[in-house]
Amino acid sequence: MEEITFQIVVAESSHKEYASQIATEMENSAKARGTGIAKRSPSYLEAKMEEGKAVIALTPEGKWAGFCYIEAWGHGKFVANSGLIVNPSYRQYGVAKAVKAKAFELSRSRYPEAKIIGITTSLAVMKINSDLGYEPTTFSELPVD
């Protein structure tokens, strides 16, 4: 496998052009697994980009390789890293872990006192979360809102 250097950045308005592709891949991936990522509209993802609450991985050629957004609740006491998706063309390159690490960094900078949560049904993402220092938590331990 050739090595690719990805640019992992906080998404912004200029990245909105990728929202439709990302939303489509989120839906296709969830269908293929039969569980997982909630369907998100391109406009929802665009809003996350505009708010500076998303991370995107780009190839040197400017194609999207990965994406994740953050969702805060409880007046910023809790932050979830959500919607992690990797473009199928760039899986097995470590994109997911790099995007999750950047999303954690973004969460910590935007909400320094928050408990940061990664909610997933994917064993691969559970491993990434564990490698990044997340601790398993049951749903009963999460806030109800």
Coordinates of N, CA, C and O in Angstrom, one line a residue:
M1 N 0.8 -1.2 0.0 CA 0.0 0.0 0.0 C 0.9 1.2 0.0 O 1.8 1.4 0.8
E2 N 0.7 2.1 -1.0 CA 1.5 3.3 -1.0 C 1.1 4.3 0.1 O 0.0 4.2 0.7
E3 N 2.1 5.1 0.5 CA 1.9 6.0 1.6 C 1.2 7.3 1.1 O 1.7 7.8 0.1
I4 N 0.2 7.8 1.8 CA -0.4 9.0 1.5 C -0.4 9.9 2.7 O -0.7 9.5 3.8
T5 N 0.0 11.2 2.5 CA -0.1 12.1 3.6 C -1.4 12.9 3.5 O -1.6 13.6 2.5
F6 N -2.2 12.8 4.5 CA -3.5 13.5 4.6 C -3.4 14.7 5.4 O -2.6 14.8 6.4
Q7 N -4.1 15.7 4.9 CA -4.2 17.0 5.7 C -5.5 16.8 6.6 O -6.6 16.6 6.0
I8 N -5.3 16.9 7.9 CA -6.4 16.8 8.8 C -6.6 18.1 9.5 O -5.8 18.6 10.2
V9 N -7.8 18.7 9.2 CA -8.0 20.1 9.6 C -9.4 20.3 10.2 O -10.3 19.4 9.9
V10 N -9.6 21.3 11.0 CA -11.0 21.7 11.4 C -11.7 22.2 10.1 O -11.2 23.1 9.4
A11 N -12.8 21.6 9.8 CA -13.6 22.0 8.6 C -14.1 23.4 8.8 O -14.4 23.8 9.8
E12 N -14.3 24.0 7.6 CA -14.8 25.4 7.6 C -15.7 25.5 6.4 O -15.9 24.5 5.6
S13 N -16.2 26.7 6.1 CA -17.2 26.9 5.0 C -16.6 26.5 3.7 O -17.4 26.0 2.8
S14 N -15.4 26.6 3.5 CA -14.8 26.2 2.2 C -14.9 24.7 1.9 O -14.7 24.3 0.8
H15 N -15.1 23.9 2.9 CA -15.2 22.5 2.8 C -16.7 22.0 2.5 O -16.9 20.8 2.3
K16 N -17.6 22.9 2.5 CA -19.0 22.6 2.3 C -19.3 21.8 1.0 O -20.2 21.0 0.9
E17 N -18.4 22.0 0.0 CA -18.5 21.3 -1.3 C -18.5 19.7 -1.1 O -19.0 19.0 -1.9
Y18 N -18.0 19.3 0.0 CA -17.9 17.8 0.3 C -19.1 17.3 1.0 O -19.2 16.0 1.2
A19 N -19.9 18.1 1.5 CA -21.0 17.7 2.4 C -21.9 16.6 1.8 O -22.3 15.7 2.5
S20 N -22.3 16.8 0.6 CA -23.2 15.9 -0.1 C -22.5 14.5 -0.2 O -23.2 13.5 0.0
Q21 N -21.3 14.5 -0.6 CA -20.5 13.2 -0.8 C -20.4 12.5 0.6 O -20.6 11.3 0.7
I22 N -20.1 13.3 1.6 CA -19.9 12.7 2.9 C -21.3 12.1 3.4 O -21.3 11.0 4.0
A23 N -22.4 12.9 3.3 CA -23.7 12.4 3.7 C -24.1 11.1 3.0 O -24.6 10.2 3.6
T24 N -23.8 11.1 1.7 CA -24.1 9.9 0.9 C -23.3 8.7 1.5 O -23.8 7.6 1.6
E25 N -22.0 8.9 1.7 CA -21.2 7.8 2.2 C -21.6 7.3 3.6 O -21.6 6.2 3.9
M26 N -22.0 8.3 4.5 CA -22.5 7.9 5.8 C -23.7 7.0 5.7 O -23.8 6.0 6.3
E27 N -24.7 7.4 4.8 CA -25.9 6.5 4.6 C -25.5 5.2 4.0 O -26.0 4.1 4.5
N28 N -24.7 5.1 3.0 CA -24.3 3.9 2.4 C -23.5 3.0 3.3 O -23.8 1.8 3.4
S29 N -22.7 3.5 4.2 CA -21.9 2.8 5.1 C -22.9 2.2 6.2 O -22.7 1.0 6.6
A30 N -23.8 3.0 6.7 CA -24.8 2.5 7.7 C -25.6 1.4 7.1 O -25.9 0.4 7.8
K31 N -26.0 1.5 5.9 CA -26.8 0.4 5.2 C -26.0 -0.8 5.1 O -26.5 -1.9 5.3
A32 N -24.8 -0.7 4.7 CA -23.9 -1.9 4.4 C -23.7 -2.7 5.7 O -23.6 -3.9 5.7
R33 N -23.6 -1.9 6.9 CA -23.4 -2.6 8.1 C -24.7 -3.0 8.8 O -24.6 -3.7 9.8
G34 N -25.7 -2.4 8.4 CA -27.0 -2.7 9.1 C -27.2 -1.9 10.4 O -28.2 -2.1 11.1
T35 N -26.3 -1.1 10.8 CA -26.3 -0.3 12.0 C -25.5 0.9 11.8 O -24.9 1.1 10.8
G36 N -25.4 1.7 12.9 CA -24.3 2.7 12.9 C -24.8 4.1 12.7 O -25.7 4.5 13.3
I37 N -24.1 4.8 11.9 CA -24.2 6.2 11.7 C -25.6 6.6 11.4 O -26.2 6.1 10.5
A38 N -26.1 7.6 12.1 CA -27.4 8.2 11.8 C -27.3 8.9 10.5 O -26.3 9.5 10.2
K39 N -28.4 8.9 9.8 CA -28.4 9.7 8.5 C -28.4 11.1 8.8 O -29.1 11.6 9.7
R40 N -27.5 11.8 8.2 CA -27.3 13.3 8.3 C -27.5 13.9 7.0 O -26.9 13.4 6.0
S41 N -28.2 15.1 6.9 CA -28.3 15.8 5.6 C -27.1 16.6 5.3 O -26.3 16.9 6.2
P42 N -26.9 16.8 4.0 CA -25.7 17.7 3.7 C -25.8 19.1 4.4 O -24.8 19.6 4.8
S43 N -27.0 19.6 4.6 CA -27.1 20.9 5.2 C -26.7 20.8 6.7 O -26.1 21.8 7.2
Y44 N -27.0 19.7 7.3 CA -26.6 19.5 8.7 C -25.0 19.5 8.8 O -24.4 20.2 9.7
L45 N -24.4 18.8 7.9 CA -22.9 18.7 7.9 C -22.3 20.0 7.5 O -21.3 20.4 8.1
E46 N -23.0 20.8 6.6 CA -22.5 22.1 6.3 C -22.5 23.0 7.5 O -21.6 23.8 7.7
A47 N -23.6 22.9 8.2 CA -23.7 23.8 9.5 C -22.6 23.5 10.4 O -22.0 24.4 11.0
K48 N -22.3 22.2 10.6 CA -21.2 21.8 11.5 C -19.8 22.4 11.0 O -19.0 22.9 11.8
M49 N -19.7 22.4 9.7 CA -18.5 23.0 9.1 C -18.4 24.5 9.4 O -17.4 25.0 9.8
E50 N -19.5 25.1 9.1 CA -19.6 26.6 9.3 C -19.3 27.0 10.8 O -18.7 28.0 11.1
E51 N -19.8 26.1 11.7 CA -19.6 26.4 13.1 C -18.2 26.0 13.6 O -17.9 26.3 14.8
G52 N -17.4 25.4 12.8 CA -16.1 25.0 13.2 C -16.2 23.8 14.2 O -15.3 23.6 15.0
K53 N -17.2 23.0 14.0 CA -17.4 21.8 14.8 C -17.3 20.5 14.1 O -18.1 19.5 14.3
A54 N -16.4 20.5 13.1 CA -16.2 19.3 12.3 C -14.7 19.2 11.9 O -14.0 20.2 11.9
V55 N -14.3 18.0 11.6 CA -12.9 17.7 11.2 C -13.0 17.0 9.9 O -13.8 16.1 9.7
I56 N -12.1 17.4 8.9 CA -12.1 16.7 7.6 C -10.6 16.3 7.3 O -9.7 17.1 7.6
A57 N -10.5 15.2 6.7 CA -9.2 14.7 6.1 C -9.3 14.9 4.6 O -10.2 14.5 4.0
L58 N -8.2 15.5 4.1 CA -8.1 15.7 2.6 C -6.9 15.0 2.1 O -5.8 15.0 2.7
T59 N -6.9 14.5 0.8 CA -5.8 14.0 0.2 C -5.0 15.2 -0.4 O -5.5 16.3 -0.5
P60 N -3.7 14.9 -0.8 CA -3.0 16.0 -1.5 C -3.7 16.6 -2.7 O -3.5 17.7 -3.1
E61 N -4.5 15.7 -3.4 CA -5.3 16.2 -4.6 C -6.6 16.9 -4.2 O -7.3 17.3 -5.1
G62 N -6.9 17.0 -2.9 CA -8.1 17.7 -2.5 C -9.3 16.9 -2.5 O -10.4 17.5 -2.4
K63 N -9.2 15.6 -2.4 CA -10.4 14.7 -2.2 C -10.6 14.5 -0.7 O -9.7 14.5 0.0
W64 N -11.9 14.4 -0.3 CA -12.2 14.1 1.1 C -11.8 12.7 1.4 O -12.1 11.8 0.6
A65 N -11.2 12.5 2.5 CA -10.8 11.1 2.9 C -11.4 10.7 4.2 O -11.6 9.5 4.4
G66 N -11.8 11.6 5.0 CA -12.4 11.3 6.3 C -13.1 12.5 6.9 O -12.8 13.6 6.5
F67 N -14.0 12.2 7.8 CA -14.8 13.3 8.4 C -15.4 12.8 9.8 O -15.6 11.7 10.0
C68 N -15.6 13.8 10.6 CA -16.2 13.6 11.9 C -16.7 15.0 12.4 O -16.1 16.0 12.1
Y69 N -17.7 15.0 13.2 CA -18.2 16.3 13.8 C -18.4 16.1 15.3 O -18.4 15.0 15.8
I70 N -18.5 17.2 16.0 CA -18.7 17.2 17.4 C -20.1 17.7 17.7 O -20.6 18.6 17.0
E71 N -20.7 17.2 18.7 CA -22.0 17.6 19.2 C -21.9 17.8 20.7 O -21.5 16.9 21.4
A72 N -22.3 19.0 21.2 CA -22.2 19.3 22.6 C -23.6 19.4 23.2 O -24.6 19.8 22.5
W73 N -23.8 19.0 24.4 CA -25.1 19.2 25.1 C -24.8 19.3 26.6 O -23.7 19.3 27.0
G74 N -25.9 19.6 27.4 CA -25.7 19.8 28.8 C -24.9 21.1 29.0 O -24.1 21.1 29.9
H75 N -25.2 22.1 28.2 CA -24.5 23.4 28.4 C -23.0 23.2 28.3 O -22.2 23.8 29.0
G76 N -22.6 22.4 27.4 CA -21.1 22.1 27.1 C -20.5 21.2 28.1 O -19.3 21.1 28.1
K77 N -21.3 20.5 28.9 CA -20.7 19.6 29.9 C -20.3 18.3 29.2 O -19.5 17.5 29.7
F78 N -21.0 18.0 28.1 CA -20.7 16.7 27.4 C -20.5 17.0 25.9 O -21.2 17.8 25.4
V79 N -19.6 16.3 25.3 CA -19.3 16.5 23.9 C -19.1 15.1 23.3 O -18.4 14.3 23.8
A80 N -19.8 14.8 22.2 CA -19.7 13.5 21.5 C -19.0 13.8 20.2 O -19.3 14.7 19.5
N81 N -18.1 12.9 19.9 CA -17.5 12.9 18.5 C -18.3 11.9 17.7 O -18.4 10.8 18.0
S82 N -19.0 12.5 16.7 CA -20.0 11.7 16.0 C -19.7 11.7 14.5 O -19.0 12.5 14.0
G83 N -20.4 10.8 13.8 CA -20.4 10.7 12.4 C -19.1 10.4 11.7 O -18.8 10.8 10.6
L84 N -18.2 9.7 12.4 CA -16.9 9.3 11.8 C -17.2 8.5 10.6 O -17.9 7.5 10.6
I85 N -16.6 8.9 9.5 CA -16.7 8.2 8.2 C -15.4 8.4 7.5 O -14.8 9.4 7.5
V86 N -15.0 7.3 6.8 CA -13.8 7.3 6.0 C -14.2 7.0 4.6 O -14.9 6.0 4.4
N87 N -13.8 7.7 3.6 CA -14.0 7.4 2.2 C -13.5 6.0 1.9 O -12.3 5.7 2.3
P88 N -14.3 5.1 1.3 CA -13.8 3.8 1.1 C -12.5 3.7 0.4 O -11.7 2.7 0.6
S89 N -12.2 4.6 -0.5 CA -10.9 4.6 -1.2 C -9.7 4.8 -0.3 O -8.5 4.5 -0.7
Y90 N -9.9 5.3 0.9 CA -8.8 5.6 1.8 C -8.8 4.9 3.1 O -8.2 5.3 4.1
R91 N -9.6 3.8 3.2 CA -9.6 3.0 4.4 C -8.3 2.2 4.5 O -7.7 1.9 3.4
Q92 N -7.9 1.8 5.7 CA -6.7 1.1 5.9 C -5.4 2.0 5.9 O -4.3 1.5 5.8
Y93 N -5.6 3.3 5.9 CA -4.5 4.2 5.9 C -4.3 5.0 7.2 O -3.5 5.9 7.3
G94 N -5.1 4.6 8.2 CA -5.1 5.3 9.5 C -5.8 6.6 9.5 O -5.7 7.4 10.5
V95 N -6.7 6.9 8.5 CA -7.4 8.1 8.5 C -8.4 8.2 9.7 O -8.5 9.3 10.3
A96 N -9.1 7.1 10.0 CA -10.1 7.2 11.1 C -9.4 7.6 12.4 O -10.0 8.5 13.1
K97 N -8.3 7.0 12.7 CA -7.7 7.3 14.0 C -7.2 8.8 14.0 O -7.3 9.5 15.0
A98 N -6.6 9.2 12.9 CA -6.1 10.6 12.8 C -7.3 11.6 12.9 O -7.2 12.6 13.6
V99 N -8.4 11.3 12.3 CA -9.6 12.2 12.3 C -10.1 12.2 13.8 O -10.5 13.3 14.3
K100 N -10.2 11.0 14.4 CA -10.7 11.0 15.8 C -9.8 11.7 16.7 O -10.3 12.4 17.6
A101 N -8.5 11.6 16.5 CA -7.5 12.4 17.4 C -7.7 13.9 17.2 O -7.7 14.6 18.2
K102 N -7.9 14.3 16.0 CA -8.1 15.8 15.7 C -9.5 16.2 16.3 O -9.6 17.3 16.8
A103 N -10.5 15.3 16.2 CA -11.8 15.7 16.8 C -11.7 15.8 18.3 O -12.4 16.6 18.9
F104 N -10.9 14.9 18.9 CA -10.7 15.0 20.4 C -10.1 16.3 20.7 O -10.5 17.0 21.6
E105 N -9.1 16.7 19.9 CA -8.3 18.0 20.2 C -9.3 19.1 20.0 O -9.3 20.1 20.8
L106 N -10.1 19.1 19.0 CA -11.1 20.2 18.7 C -12.1 20.2 19.9 O -12.4 21.3 20.4
S107 N -12.6 19.1 20.3 CA -13.5 19.0 21.4 C -12.9 19.6 22.7 O -13.6 20.4 23.4
R108 N -11.7 19.3 23.0 CA -11.0 19.8 24.2 C -10.8 21.3 24.1 O -10.9 22.0 25.1
S109 N -10.5 21.8 22.9 CA -10.2 23.2 22.8 C -11.5 24.0 22.9 O -11.5 25.1 23.4
R110 N -12.6 23.5 22.3 CA -13.9 24.2 22.3 C -14.6 24.1 23.6 O -15.3 25.0 24.1
Y111 N -14.4 22.9 24.3 CA -15.1 22.6 25.5 C -14.1 22.0 26.5 O -14.1 20.8 26.8
P112 N -13.3 22.9 27.1 CA -12.2 22.4 27.9 C -12.6 21.6 29.2 O -11.8 20.7 29.6
E113 N -13.8 21.8 29.7 CA -14.2 21.1 30.9 C -15.1 20.0 30.6 O -15.6 19.3 31.6
A114 N -15.5 19.7 29.4 CA -16.5 18.7 29.0 C -16.0 17.3 29.2 O -14.8 17.0 29.0
K115 N -16.9 16.4 29.4 CA -16.6 15.0 29.3 C -16.8 14.6 27.8 O -17.8 14.9 27.2
I116 N -15.8 14.0 27.2 CA -15.8 13.8 25.7 C -16.2 12.3 25.5 O -15.6 11.4 26.1
I117 N -17.2 12.1 24.7 CA -17.8 10.8 24.5 C -17.7 10.4 23.0 O -17.9 11.2 22.2
G118 N -17.4 9.1 22.8 CA -17.5 8.5 21.5 C -18.5 7.4 21.5 O -18.3 6.4 22.2
I119 N -19.6 7.6 20.8 CA -20.6 6.6 20.8 C -20.5 5.8 19.5 O -20.5 6.3 18.4
T120 N -20.4 4.5 19.6 CA -20.2 3.6 18.4 C -20.7 2.2 18.6 O -20.8 1.7 19.8
T121 N -21.0 1.6 17.5 CA -21.3 0.1 17.5 C -20.2 -0.6 16.8 O -20.3 -1.9 16.7
S122 N -19.2 0.1 16.3 CA -18.2 -0.5 15.5 C -17.0 -1.0 16.4 O -16.4 -0.2 17.2
L123 N -16.6 -2.2 16.3 CA -15.4 -2.7 17.0 C -14.2 -2.0 16.6 O -13.3 -1.7 17.5
A124 N -14.0 -1.7 15.3 CA -12.8 -0.9 14.9 C -12.7 0.4 15.5 O -11.7 0.9 16.0
V125 N -13.9 1.1 15.6 CA -13.9 2.4 16.3 C -13.7 2.3 17.8 O -13.0 3.1 18.4
M126 N -14.2 1.2 18.4 CA -14.0 1.0 19.8 C -12.5 0.9 20.1 O -12.0 1.4 21.1
K127 N -11.8 0.2 19.2 CA -10.3 0.0 19.3 C -9.6 1.4 19.2 O -8.7 1.7 20.0
I128 N -10.0 2.2 18.2 CA -9.4 3.5 18.0 C -9.7 4.3 19.3 O -8.8 5.0 19.8
N129 N -10.9 4.3 19.8 CA -11.3 5.1 21.0 C -10.4 4.6 22.2 O -9.9 5.5 22.9
S130 N -10.2 3.3 22.3 CA -9.4 2.8 23.4 C -7.9 3.3 23.2 O -7.3 3.7 24.2
D131 N -7.4 3.2 22.0 CA -6.0 3.6 21.7 C -5.9 5.1 22.1 O -4.8 5.5 22.4
L132 N -6.9 5.9 21.9 CA -6.9 7.3 22.1 C -7.2 7.7 23.6 O -7.2 8.9 24.0
G133 N -7.4 6.7 24.4 CA -7.6 6.9 25.9 C -9.1 7.1 26.3 O -9.3 7.4 27.5
Y134 N -10.0 6.8 25.4 CA -11.4 6.8 25.8 C -11.7 5.6 26.7 O -11.0 4.6 26.6
E135 N -12.6 5.7 27.7 CA -12.9 4.6 28.6 C -14.4 4.2 28.2 O -15.2 5.0 28.0
P136 N -14.6 2.9 28.2 CA -16.0 2.4 27.9 C -16.9 2.9 29.0 O -16.6 3.0 30.2
T137 N -18.1 3.2 28.5 CA -19.2 3.8 29.4 C -20.5 3.2 28.9 O -20.7 3.0 27.7
T138 N -21.4 2.8 29.9 CA -22.7 2.3 29.5 C -23.6 3.5 29.2 O -23.4 4.6 29.7
F139 N -24.7 3.2 28.4 CA -25.7 4.2 28.1 C -26.3 4.8 29.4 O -26.6 5.9 29.5
S140 N -26.5 3.9 30.4 CA -27.1 4.4 31.7 C -26.3 5.5 32.4 O -26.8 6.2 33.2
E141 N -25.0 5.6 32.0 CA -24.1 6.6 32.7 C -24.1 7.9 31.9 O -23.6 8.9 32.4
L142 N -24.8 7.9 30.8 CA -24.8 9.2 30.0 C -26.0 10.0 30.4 O -27.0 9.5 30.9
P143 N -25.9 11.3 30.1 CA -27.1 12.2 30.4 C -28.3 11.9 29.5 O -28.1 11.4 28.4
V144 N -29.4 12.1 30.0 CA -30.6 11.7 29.3 C -31.0 12.7 28.1 O -31.7 12.3 27.2
D145 N -30.5 13.9 28.1 CA -30.8 14.8 27.0 C -30.0 14.6 25.8 O -30.0 15.2 24.8

